[in-house]
Coordinates of C-alpha atoms in Angstrom, one line a residue:
Chain A
M27 CA 119.3 55.1 35.3
K28 CA 122.4 53.9 33.5
K29 CA 120.8 54.5 30.1
I30 CA 119.9 58.1 31.0
H31 CA 123.5 58.8 32.0
F32 CA 124.8 57.5 28.7
V33 CA 122.5 59.8 26.8
L34 CA 123.2 62.8 28.9
I35 CA 126.9 62.8 29.4
P36 CA 127.9 63.9 25.8
V37 CA 125.1 66.5 25.9
I38 CA 126.2 68.0 29.2
V39 CA 129.8 68.2 28.2
L40 CA 129.1 70.0 25.0
F41 CA 126.7 72.5 26.5
S42 CA 128.8 73.3 29.5
C43 CA 131.5 74.6 27.1
K44 CA 128.9 76.6 25.3
G45 CA 127.4 78.0 28.4
K46 CA 130.7 79.7 29.0
N47 CA 130.9 81.1 25.5
A48 CA 127.4 82.4 25.8
S49 CA 128.0 84.3 29.0
H50 CA 131.1 85.9 27.5
S51 CA 129.4 87.1 24.4
S52 CA 126.4 88.7 25.9
Q53 CA 123.9 88.5 28.8
L54 CA 121.6 87.1 26.4
I55 CA 117.9 86.9 26.5
A56 CA 117.7 86.8 22.8
P57 CA 117.2 83.3 21.6
A58 CA 119.3 83.8 18.4
D59 CA 122.8 83.5 19.7
T60 CA 124.8 83.5 16.6
S61 CA 128.2 84.0 18.3
V62 CA 128.2 80.3 19.3
S63 CA 129.3 78.1 16.6
A64 CA 128.1 74.6 17.0
A65 CA 128.3 71.5 15.0
P66 CA 125.6 71.8 12.4
S67 CA 123.9 68.5 13.3
I68 CA 123.1 69.7 16.8
A69 CA 120.0 71.8 17.3
K70 CA 120.6 75.4 18.3
E71 CA 120.4 76.0 22.0
L72 CA 118.4 78.7 23.6
N73 CA 118.8 80.5 26.9
T74 CA 121.7 78.5 28.2
D75 CA 121.8 80.9 31.1
L76 CA 118.8 79.1 32.5
Y77 CA 120.8 75.8 32.6
G78 CA 121.8 74.2 35.8
N79 CA 120.4 73.3 39.2
W80 CA 117.4 75.0 40.6
V81 CA 117.1 74.1 44.2
G82 CA 114.6 74.7 47.0
D83 CA 111.6 73.5 49.0
F84 CA 109.1 71.1 47.5
E85 CA 106.0 71.4 49.6
V86 CA 102.9 69.3 49.5
I87 CA 100.0 71.8 49.5
E88 CA 97.1 69.5 48.4
A89 CA 96.9 66.0 49.6
D90 CA 95.0 63.3 51.3
F91 CA 96.9 64.3 54.5
E92 CA 95.7 61.4 56.5
K93 CA 97.4 59.0 54.2
L94 CA 100.5 61.2 53.9
K95 CA 102.6 60.6 57.0
G96 CA 105.5 62.6 58.1
Q97 CA 107.1 65.7 56.7
T98 CA 105.5 67.5 53.7
I99 CA 108.5 69.5 52.7
S100 CA 111.5 68.0 50.9
R101 CA 114.3 69.4 48.8
L102 CA 113.8 69.5 45.1
N103 CA 116.3 70.1 42.4
I104 CA 115.2 70.8 38.8
V105 CA 118.2 70.5 36.5
I106 CA 117.6 72.3 33.2
K107 CA 119.8 70.6 30.7
Q108 CA 118.9 71.6 27.2
I109 CA 116.6 74.1 25.6
T110 CA 116.1 74.1 21.9
D111 CA 113.4 74.9 19.4
S112 CA 112.3 71.3 19.5
G113 CA 111.8 71.2 23.3
V114 CA 113.4 71.2 26.7
I115 CA 115.2 68.4 28.6
A116 CA 115.4 68.6 32.3
Q117 CA 115.8 66.4 35.3
S118 CA 113.8 66.4 38.6
V119 CA 115.7 65.1 41.6
V120 CA 113.6 64.7 44.7
N121 CA 112.7 62.1 47.4
G122 CA 115.2 59.6 46.1
N123 CA 113.9 59.8 42.5
S124 CA 115.9 61.2 39.6
R125 CA 113.7 61.5 36.6
L126 CA 114.3 62.8 33.1
M127 CA 111.6 65.3 31.9
R128 CA 110.8 66.5 28.5
G129 CA 108.6 69.4 27.6
T130 CA 108.3 72.9 26.2
M131 CA 109.2 76.5 27.0
T132 CA 107.3 79.6 26.0
Q133 CA 108.3 83.2 26.7
S134 CA 106.0 85.9 27.8
D135 CA 106.7 89.3 29.4
G136 CA 110.3 88.3 30.0
K137 CA 109.2 85.2 31.9
Y138 CA 109.8 81.7 30.8
V139 CA 107.0 79.3 31.2
F140 CA 107.7 75.6 31.2
V141 CA 105.5 72.5 31.0
M142 CA 107.6 69.4 31.7
D143 CA 106.6 65.7 31.8
E144 CA 108.3 62.9 33.6
P145 CA 108.4 59.6 31.7
G146 CA 105.4 58.0 33.5
D147 CA 106.8 54.6 34.2
N148 CA 107.4 55.4 37.9
K149 CA 104.6 55.5 40.4
Y150 CA 105.6 59.0 41.4
D151 CA 106.0 60.5 38.0
G152 CA 103.9 63.6 37.1
R153 CA 103.9 67.0 35.4
F154 CA 105.8 70.1 36.4
N155 CA 104.4 73.5 35.5
F156 CA 106.7 76.3 36.3
T157 CA 107.9 79.8 35.5
I158 CA 111.3 81.3 35.6
N159 CA 111.1 84.9 36.5
G160 CA 114.4 86.5 37.1
D161 CA 116.3 84.4 39.7
T162 CA 113.3 82.4 40.8
L163 CA 111.8 79.3 39.5
A164 CA 108.3 78.6 40.9
G165 CA 105.5 76.3 40.1
K166 CA 103.5 73.3 40.8
W167 CA 103.7 69.6 40.3
Q168 CA 100.9 67.1 40.0
P169 CA 101.2 63.3 39.8
Y170 CA 99.7 61.4 36.9
D171 CA 98.4 58.8 39.4
T172 CA 95.3 60.4 40.9
M173 CA 95.3 57.6 43.6
L174 CA 98.5 59.0 45.2
A175 CA 98.1 60.7 48.6
T176 CA 99.9 63.8 47.2
K177 CA 97.7 65.8 44.9
T178 CA 99.7 68.9 44.3
S179 CA 103.1 70.2 45.4
E180 CA 104.4 73.6 45.2
F181 CA 108.0 74.8 44.8
H182 CA 110.1 78.0 44.9
L183 CA 113.6 77.3 43.7
T184 CA 116.7 79.4 43.1
K185 CA 119.8 78.6 41.1
K186 CA 122.4 76.8 43.0
P187 CA 125.4 75.1 41.4
F188 CA 126.3 71.7 42.8
V189 CA 129.9 71.4 44.0
Y190 CA 131.2 68.5 46.0
N191 CA 132.8 69.8 49.1
A192 CA 134.2 67.4 51.7
N193 CA 134.4 70.2 54.3
V194 CA 130.7 70.9 54.6
M195 CA 129.0 69.8 57.9
L196 CA 125.5 69.6 59.3
P197 CA 124.7 72.9 61.0
K198 CA 125.5 72.7 64.7
E199 CA 122.7 75.0 65.7
W200 CA 120.1 72.4 65.0
E201 CA 118.8 69.4 66.9
Y202 CA 118.8 66.2 65.0
V203 CA 115.8 64.3 66.2
D204 CA 114.4 61.3 64.4
Y205 CA 110.7 62.1 64.0
V206 CA 110.0 59.3 61.6
N207 CA 110.9 56.4 63.8
S208 CA 109.5 56.7 67.2
K209 CA 108.7 54.4 70.0
E210 CA 105.7 54.3 72.2
R211 CA 106.2 54.0 75.9
K212 CA 103.5 53.4 78.5
E213 CA 103.8 55.4 81.7
S214 CA 101.5 55.2 84.7
Y215 CA 100.9 58.0 87.1
K216 CA 99.1 57.5 90.3
D217 CA 96.9 60.3 91.6
E218 CA 97.8 60.4 95.3
Q219 CA 94.4 61.7 96.5
S220 CA 92.0 59.6 94.5
G221 CA 94.3 56.6 94.1
V222 CA 93.4 56.4 90.4
V223 CA 96.2 55.2 88.1
D224 CA 96.3 56.9 84.8
T225 CA 98.3 55.3 82.0
F226 CA 99.7 57.6 79.3
I227 CA 101.3 56.5 76.1
N228 CA 104.3 58.7 75.4
T229 CA 105.9 58.9 72.1
V230 CA 109.6 58.8 72.4
Y231 CA 111.9 60.2 69.8
R232 CA 115.6 59.5 69.4
A233 CA 118.0 62.5 69.2
A234 CA 121.4 62.4 67.7
S235 CA 124.5 63.4 69.6
E236 CA 126.8 66.4 68.9
K237 CA 129.1 64.0 67.1
V238 CA 127.0 64.3 63.9
Y239 CA 128.2 67.8 63.3
Q240 CA 131.7 67.3 64.9
V241 CA 133.0 64.3 63.1
N242 CA 133.7 64.7 59.4
S243 CA 133.0 61.3 57.8
S244 CA 134.3 62.4 54.4
K245 CA 137.8 63.6 55.5
Q246 CA 138.7 61.8 58.7
A247 CA 139.7 58.1 58.2
L248 CA 137.5 56.8 61.0
K249 CA 138.8 54.1 63.4
E250 CA 136.7 51.7 65.3
R251 CA 137.4 53.6 68.6
D252 CA 136.1 56.8 67.0
V253 CA 132.6 55.3 66.5
K254 CA 132.3 52.7 69.3
N255 CA 130.4 54.9 71.7
L256 CA 127.9 56.2 69.1
R257 CA 124.3 55.2 69.0
R258 CA 122.8 53.8 65.8
L259 CA 121.2 57.2 64.8
D260 CA 124.6 58.9 65.0
L261 CA 126.2 56.2 62.9
Q262 CA 123.4 56.5 60.3
I263 CA 123.6 60.3 60.1
L264 CA 127.4 60.2 59.8
R265 CA 127.2 57.7 57.0
N266 CA 124.4 59.5 55.1
T267 CA 126.2 62.9 55.4
I268 CA 128.8 61.4 53.1
F269 CA 126.1 60.7 50.5
A270 CA 124.5 64.1 51.1
R271 CA 127.8 65.9 50.3
H272 CA 127.8 64.1 47.0
G273 CA 124.3 65.2 46.2
Y274 CA 122.6 61.9 46.7
T275 CA 118.8 62.1 46.7
F276 CA 117.5 59.9 49.6
K277 CA 114.6 57.6 49.2
S278 CA 114.0 57.2 52.9
R279 CA 112.1 59.8 54.7
A280 CA 114.0 58.9 57.9
V281 CA 117.2 60.1 56.2
R282 CA 115.7 63.0 54.3
Q283 CA 114.5 64.7 57.5
F284 CA 118.1 65.5 58.4
F285 CA 119.3 66.9 55.1
D286 CA 116.4 68.5 53.2
Q287 CA 116.7 71.7 55.1
V288 CA 120.5 71.9 55.0
D289 CA 121.7 74.9 53.0
W290 CA 124.5 73.2 51.1
Y291 CA 122.5 70.1 50.2
V292 CA 121.8 69.9 46.5
P293 CA 120.3 66.6 45.4
V294 CA 121.7 65.8 42.0
S295 CA 121.8 62.1 41.6
D296 CA 120.4 58.8 42.8
N297 CA 123.7 57.0 42.4
V298 CA 126.9 58.5 43.7
E299 CA 128.9 55.4 44.2
A300 CA 131.5 56.3 41.6
A301 CA 132.1 59.7 43.1
L302 CA 133.0 58.4 46.6
S303 CA 136.6 58.9 47.7
A304 CA 138.7 56.1 49.2
V305 CA 138.3 57.5 52.7
E306 CA 134.6 57.8 52.3
K307 CA 134.3 54.2 51.1
E308 CA 136.2 52.9 54.1
N309 CA 134.2 55.0 56.5
I310 CA 130.9 53.8 54.9
A311 CA 132.0 50.1 55.3
L312 CA 133.0 50.8 59.0
L313 CA 129.8 52.7 59.8
D314 CA 127.7 50.0 58.1
R315 CA 129.3 47.3 60.3
F316 CA 128.6 49.3 63.5
E317 CA 125.1 50.1 62.4
K318 CA 124.4 46.4 61.8
Y319 CA 125.9 45.5 65.1
A320 CA 123.9 48.2 66.9
K321 CA 120.7 47.1 65.3
D322 CA 121.2 43.4 66.1
N323 CA 122.7 43.8 69.6
Y324 CA 122.1 47.0 71.4
D325 CA 118.8 46.3 73.1
T326 CA 118.9 42.5 73.0
F327 CA 120.3 39.7 75.2
G328 CA 123.0 38.9 72.6
R329 CA 126.4 40.3 71.9
Chain B
M17 CA 106.5 24.4 104.1
Y18 CA 110.0 25.9 104.1
L19 CA 111.3 22.8 102.3
Y20 CA 108.6 22.9 99.8
L21 CA 109.3 26.6 99.0
K22 CA 113.0 25.7 98.7
R23 CA 112.2 23.0 96.2
V24 CA 110.0 25.3 94.1
T25 CA 112.7 28.0 94.1
N26 CA 115.2 25.4 93.0
I27 CA 113.0 24.3 90.1
I28 CA 112.4 27.9 89.0
L29 CA 116.1 28.6 89.1
L30 CA 116.8 25.5 87.1
I31 CA 114.2 26.5 84.5
A32 CA 115.7 30.0 84.3
L33 CA 119.1 28.5 83.9
A34 CA 117.8 26.3 81.1
F35 CA 116.2 29.3 79.4
F36 CA 119.3 31.4 79.5
F37 CA 121.5 28.4 78.6
F38 CA 119.3 28.1 75.5
L39 CA 119.8 31.9 74.7
M40 CA 123.5 31.5 75.1
G41 CA 123.4 28.6 72.7
E42 CA 121.6 30.8 70.2
I43 CA 124.4 33.5 70.6
T44 CA 127.0 30.8 70.0
T45 CA 125.3 29.7 66.8
R46 CA 125.9 33.2 65.3
Y47 CA 129.6 32.2 65.2
F48 CA 128.9 29.2 62.9
P49 CA 130.3 28.9 60.4
F50 CA 133.6 30.5 61.3
S51 CA 133.8 34.1 60.1
T52 CA 136.2 37.0 60.7
T53 CA 133.3 39.4 60.8
A54 CA 130.6 37.5 62.7
S55 CA 128.4 39.4 65.2
F56 CA 130.6 40.9 67.9
L57 CA 133.6 40.8 65.6
Q58 CA 132.0 43.4 63.4
I59 CA 133.1 46.0 65.9
K60 CA 136.4 44.2 66.7
Q61 CA 138.1 44.5 63.3
T62 CA 141.0 46.6 64.7
E63 CA 142.0 43.6 66.9
V64 CA 141.3 41.1 64.2
A65 CA 143.6 42.9 61.9
T66 CA 146.4 43.8 64.3
L67 CA 146.5 40.9 66.8
P68 CA 147.2 37.6 65.2
W69 CA 146.2 35.7 68.3
Y70 CA 142.8 37.5 68.7
L71 CA 140.6 35.3 66.5
P72 CA 141.8 31.9 67.8
V73 CA 141.5 33.2 71.4
F74 CA 138.1 34.7 70.7
Y75 CA 136.7 31.6 69.0
T76 CA 138.1 29.3 71.7
H77 CA 136.2 31.4 74.2
V78 CA 133.0 31.4 72.2
Y79 CA 133.0 27.6 71.5
T80 CA 134.0 26.4 74.9
S81 CA 132.3 28.7 77.3
M82 CA 128.9 27.1 76.9
F83 CA 130.2 24.0 78.6
C84 CA 130.9 25.9 81.8
L85 CA 127.3 26.7 82.3
L86 CA 126.3 23.0 82.1
A87 CA 127.8 22.5 85.6
G88 CA 124.8 24.5 87.0
F89 CA 122.4 21.6 86.1
T90 CA 124.3 18.9 87.9
Q91 CA 126.8 20.1 90.4
F92 CA 124.5 21.8 92.9
N93 CA 122.0 19.0 93.0
R94 CA 122.1 17.2 96.4
N95 CA 121.0 13.8 95.0
I96 CA 123.7 13.7 92.3
L97 CA 126.3 15.0 94.8
K98 CA 125.5 12.2 97.3
K99 CA 124.4 9.3 95.1
Q100 CA 125.9 9.8 91.7
K101 CA 129.5 10.6 92.5
T102 CA 130.8 9.6 89.0
V103 CA 128.4 12.0 87.4
H104 CA 129.5 14.8 89.8
R105 CA 133.2 14.0 89.1
T106 CA 132.8 13.8 85.3
A107 CA 130.8 17.0 85.1
G108 CA 133.3 18.6 87.5
Y109 CA 136.3 17.7 85.3
L110 CA 134.5 19.1 82.3
Y111 CA 133.9 22.3 84.1
I112 CA 137.4 22.6 85.5
I113 CA 139.0 21.9 82.1
S114 CA 136.7 24.3 80.3
V115 CA 137.4 27.1 82.8
L116 CA 141.1 26.6 83.6
I117 CA 142.4 25.8 80.2
F118 CA 140.0 27.5 77.8
S119 CA 137.4 30.0 79.0
A120 CA 139.2 31.9 81.7
P121 CA 142.6 32.4 80.0
T122 CA 140.9 33.4 76.7
G123 CA 138.6 35.7 78.7
F124 CA 141.7 37.3 80.3
F125 CA 143.4 38.0 77.0
M126 CA 140.2 39.3 75.4
G127 CA 139.7 41.4 78.4
L128 CA 143.0 43.1 77.8
Y129 CA 141.5 44.6 74.6
A130 CA 137.9 45.0 75.9
N131 CA 135.7 47.7 74.5
G132 CA 135.1 50.6 76.9
G133 CA 138.7 51.5 77.8
I134 CA 140.7 51.1 81.0
A135 CA 137.6 50.7 83.3
A136 CA 136.1 47.9 81.3
I137 CA 139.5 46.3 80.8
S138 CA 140.2 46.3 84.5
F139 CA 136.8 44.8 85.3
F140 CA 137.1 42.0 82.7
V141 CA 140.7 41.1 83.5
T142 CA 139.8 41.0 87.3
L143 CA 136.8 38.8 86.5
A144 CA 138.9 36.4 84.4
T145 CA 141.7 36.3 87.1
L146 CA 139.3 35.6 90.0
W147 CA 137.4 33.0 88.0
W148 CA 140.5 31.1 87.2
Y149 CA 141.8 31.4 90.8
F150 CA 138.5 30.3 92.4
T151 CA 138.2 27.3 90.0
W152 CA 141.8 26.3 90.6
R153 CA 141.4 26.5 94.4
A154 CA 138.2 24.5 94.2
Y155 CA 140.0 21.9 92.3
T156 CA 143.0 21.6 94.6
C157 CA 140.7 21.6 97.7
A158 CA 138.8 18.7 96.2
R159 CA 142.1 16.8 95.6
Q160 CA 143.0 17.5 99.2
K161 CA 139.5 16.2 100.2
N162 CA 138.7 19.5 101.8
F163 CA 135.2 19.4 100.5
I164 CA 133.8 22.4 102.4
A165 CA 136.4 24.7 100.9
H166 CA 135.9 23.0 97.6
R167 CA 132.2 23.8 97.8
N168 CA 132.8 27.4 98.7
F169 CA 135.2 28.0 96.0
M170 CA 132.9 26.4 93.4
I171 CA 130.1 28.6 94.5
R172 CA 132.3 31.6 93.9
S173 CA 133.5 30.2 90.6
F174 CA 130.1 29.4 89.3
A175 CA 128.8 32.8 90.4
L176 CA 131.4 34.3 88.1
A177 CA 130.6 31.8 85.3
L178 CA 127.0 33.1 85.5
S179 CA 128.2 36.6 84.7
A180 CA 127.9 35.5 81.1
I181 CA 124.2 35.6 81.7
T182 CA 123.8 38.3 84.3
L183 CA 125.9 40.8 82.3
R184 CA 123.5 40.4 79.3
I185 CA 120.4 40.7 81.5
W186 CA 121.8 43.9 83.0
K187 CA 122.4 45.2 79.5
V188 CA 118.8 44.6 78.4
V189 CA 117.5 46.2 81.6
L190 CA 119.7 49.3 81.4
V191 CA 119.0 49.9 77.7
H192 CA 115.3 49.6 78.4
F193 CA 115.4 52.3 81.1
F194 CA 118.3 54.6 80.2
E195 CA 119.4 53.9 76.6
P196 CA 123.0 54.9 77.4
A197 CA 125.6 55.2 74.7
P198 CA 127.0 51.8 73.9
M199 CA 130.4 52.1 75.5
D200 CA 129.1 53.8 78.6
L201 CA 126.7 50.9 78.9
Y202 CA 129.6 48.4 78.4
I203 CA 131.7 49.9 81.2
V204 CA 128.8 49.6 83.6
I205 CA 127.9 46.0 82.7
S206 CA 131.5 44.9 82.8
G207 CA 131.4 45.5 86.5
L208 CA 127.7 45.0 87.2
G209 CA 127.8 41.7 85.4
W210 CA 129.8 39.9 88.1
I211 CA 130.4 41.9 91.3
P212 CA 126.8 41.4 92.6
N213 CA 127.1 37.8 91.7
L214 CA 130.2 37.4 93.8
L215 CA 128.5 39.3 96.7
I216 CA 125.6 36.9 96.5
A217 CA 128.0 34.0 96.4
E218 CA 129.7 35.2 99.6
Y219 CA 126.3 35.6 101.2
I220 CA 125.3 32.0 100.3
I221 CA 128.7 30.7 101.7
H222 CA 128.3 32.8 104.8
K223 CA 124.8 31.4 105.4
Q224 CA 125.8 27.8 104.9
T225 CA 128.9 28.2 107.1
V226 CA 126.7 29.6 109.9
K227 CA 124.4 26.7 109.6

């Protein structure tokens, strides 16, 4: 990942300036944008208005569904970074993977058709086929590896800039239930008339408390007393909300289930360490300690 | 038959004590080597950072309290009581010193900063105070050769020593059935850990006195 960052940083900086120029000069569709004067060594950029984050649902539509456990929708961000005559550079950020893609764009009927390939050295790499039509980017993805449970995923994305905002919170209208990690509990019921005892196996899910949308773990410097009465799931969600605000893409399904549907969540990176504020770093360390303690001690004889 | 049952019960209780003694030993090993963030201290960093005496007091409690439980193996055994007076006396001194000088005072000061707020603090501080008092009275009664009072106070004292075990058993049971929030649980076990023990101790004393 480090390498990719090195390559991209100068490119992004250059183009973000140009993006502004371009939008000033004209609402261009025309590829020949002569008003932009660039260094001659850099290839001419096309359609910079398409640049940026395209964000939305990434849904598995074709799969070996028996092998595929848990949720089938996650949040995808396709970052279009550079379009030139020689090709397109973009990044796919989804399910904890941030992958650089290269490919081509063709134009037809005012639509832009892209075919983009991920590098292929990751198990989950594949090909994106999509079309930008007005304000919607839609298409399909297929993995190179035909042995993967997922065969085809579909996505409908809209443009959404990523801005870090410490104030955003999980929506309070929702219930936060951990559907990924469940426990099975045996329960017996005795039929009074026949005397037959039936045993049921109930699946028990953990639900988070209201603290997960009341406590702002990015702004409030948390003290031990603030988190002492929280269960492990609350602690985990509070800690991961910090990362979500920074656009971290989560590998773990158990974490993704809480953020993939959140409106403000835009996955942009698989490493946000450098962006964390001092308060956030301290809160993460504190929450980590409490999570570890809860894991080792909550339901055991120890203390 | 009655005698036989009693013997079996005694053996079972001793095995249970040995089992939990072993578990307590395991918990103690989590504090080797010395660390400012070991196990329970992970959620006590406020005290570790602000109270200079907290770590020494905490570690004294952790490292010495195991010895209090040892008394359960020897001190209530009729044979040792009657025939091995030196064993009883040596083990007795070990218990008294552990409790009066180390475990109870450190427990008292830790209790002042217990998790769970004023309710848990009151429970733990009362526990430590009563434990020290019963042990002290048991000691002075023995010195005065008032052995019945000595026995009664030691039954009370050891019942409270066992709260180290019963408190943790209650915790496992309550979490299994109710999964309460950690500090709600803590408040409950800070009382439930020793009050029933003391009631049982009073019952045992009452029964023996009636006999």
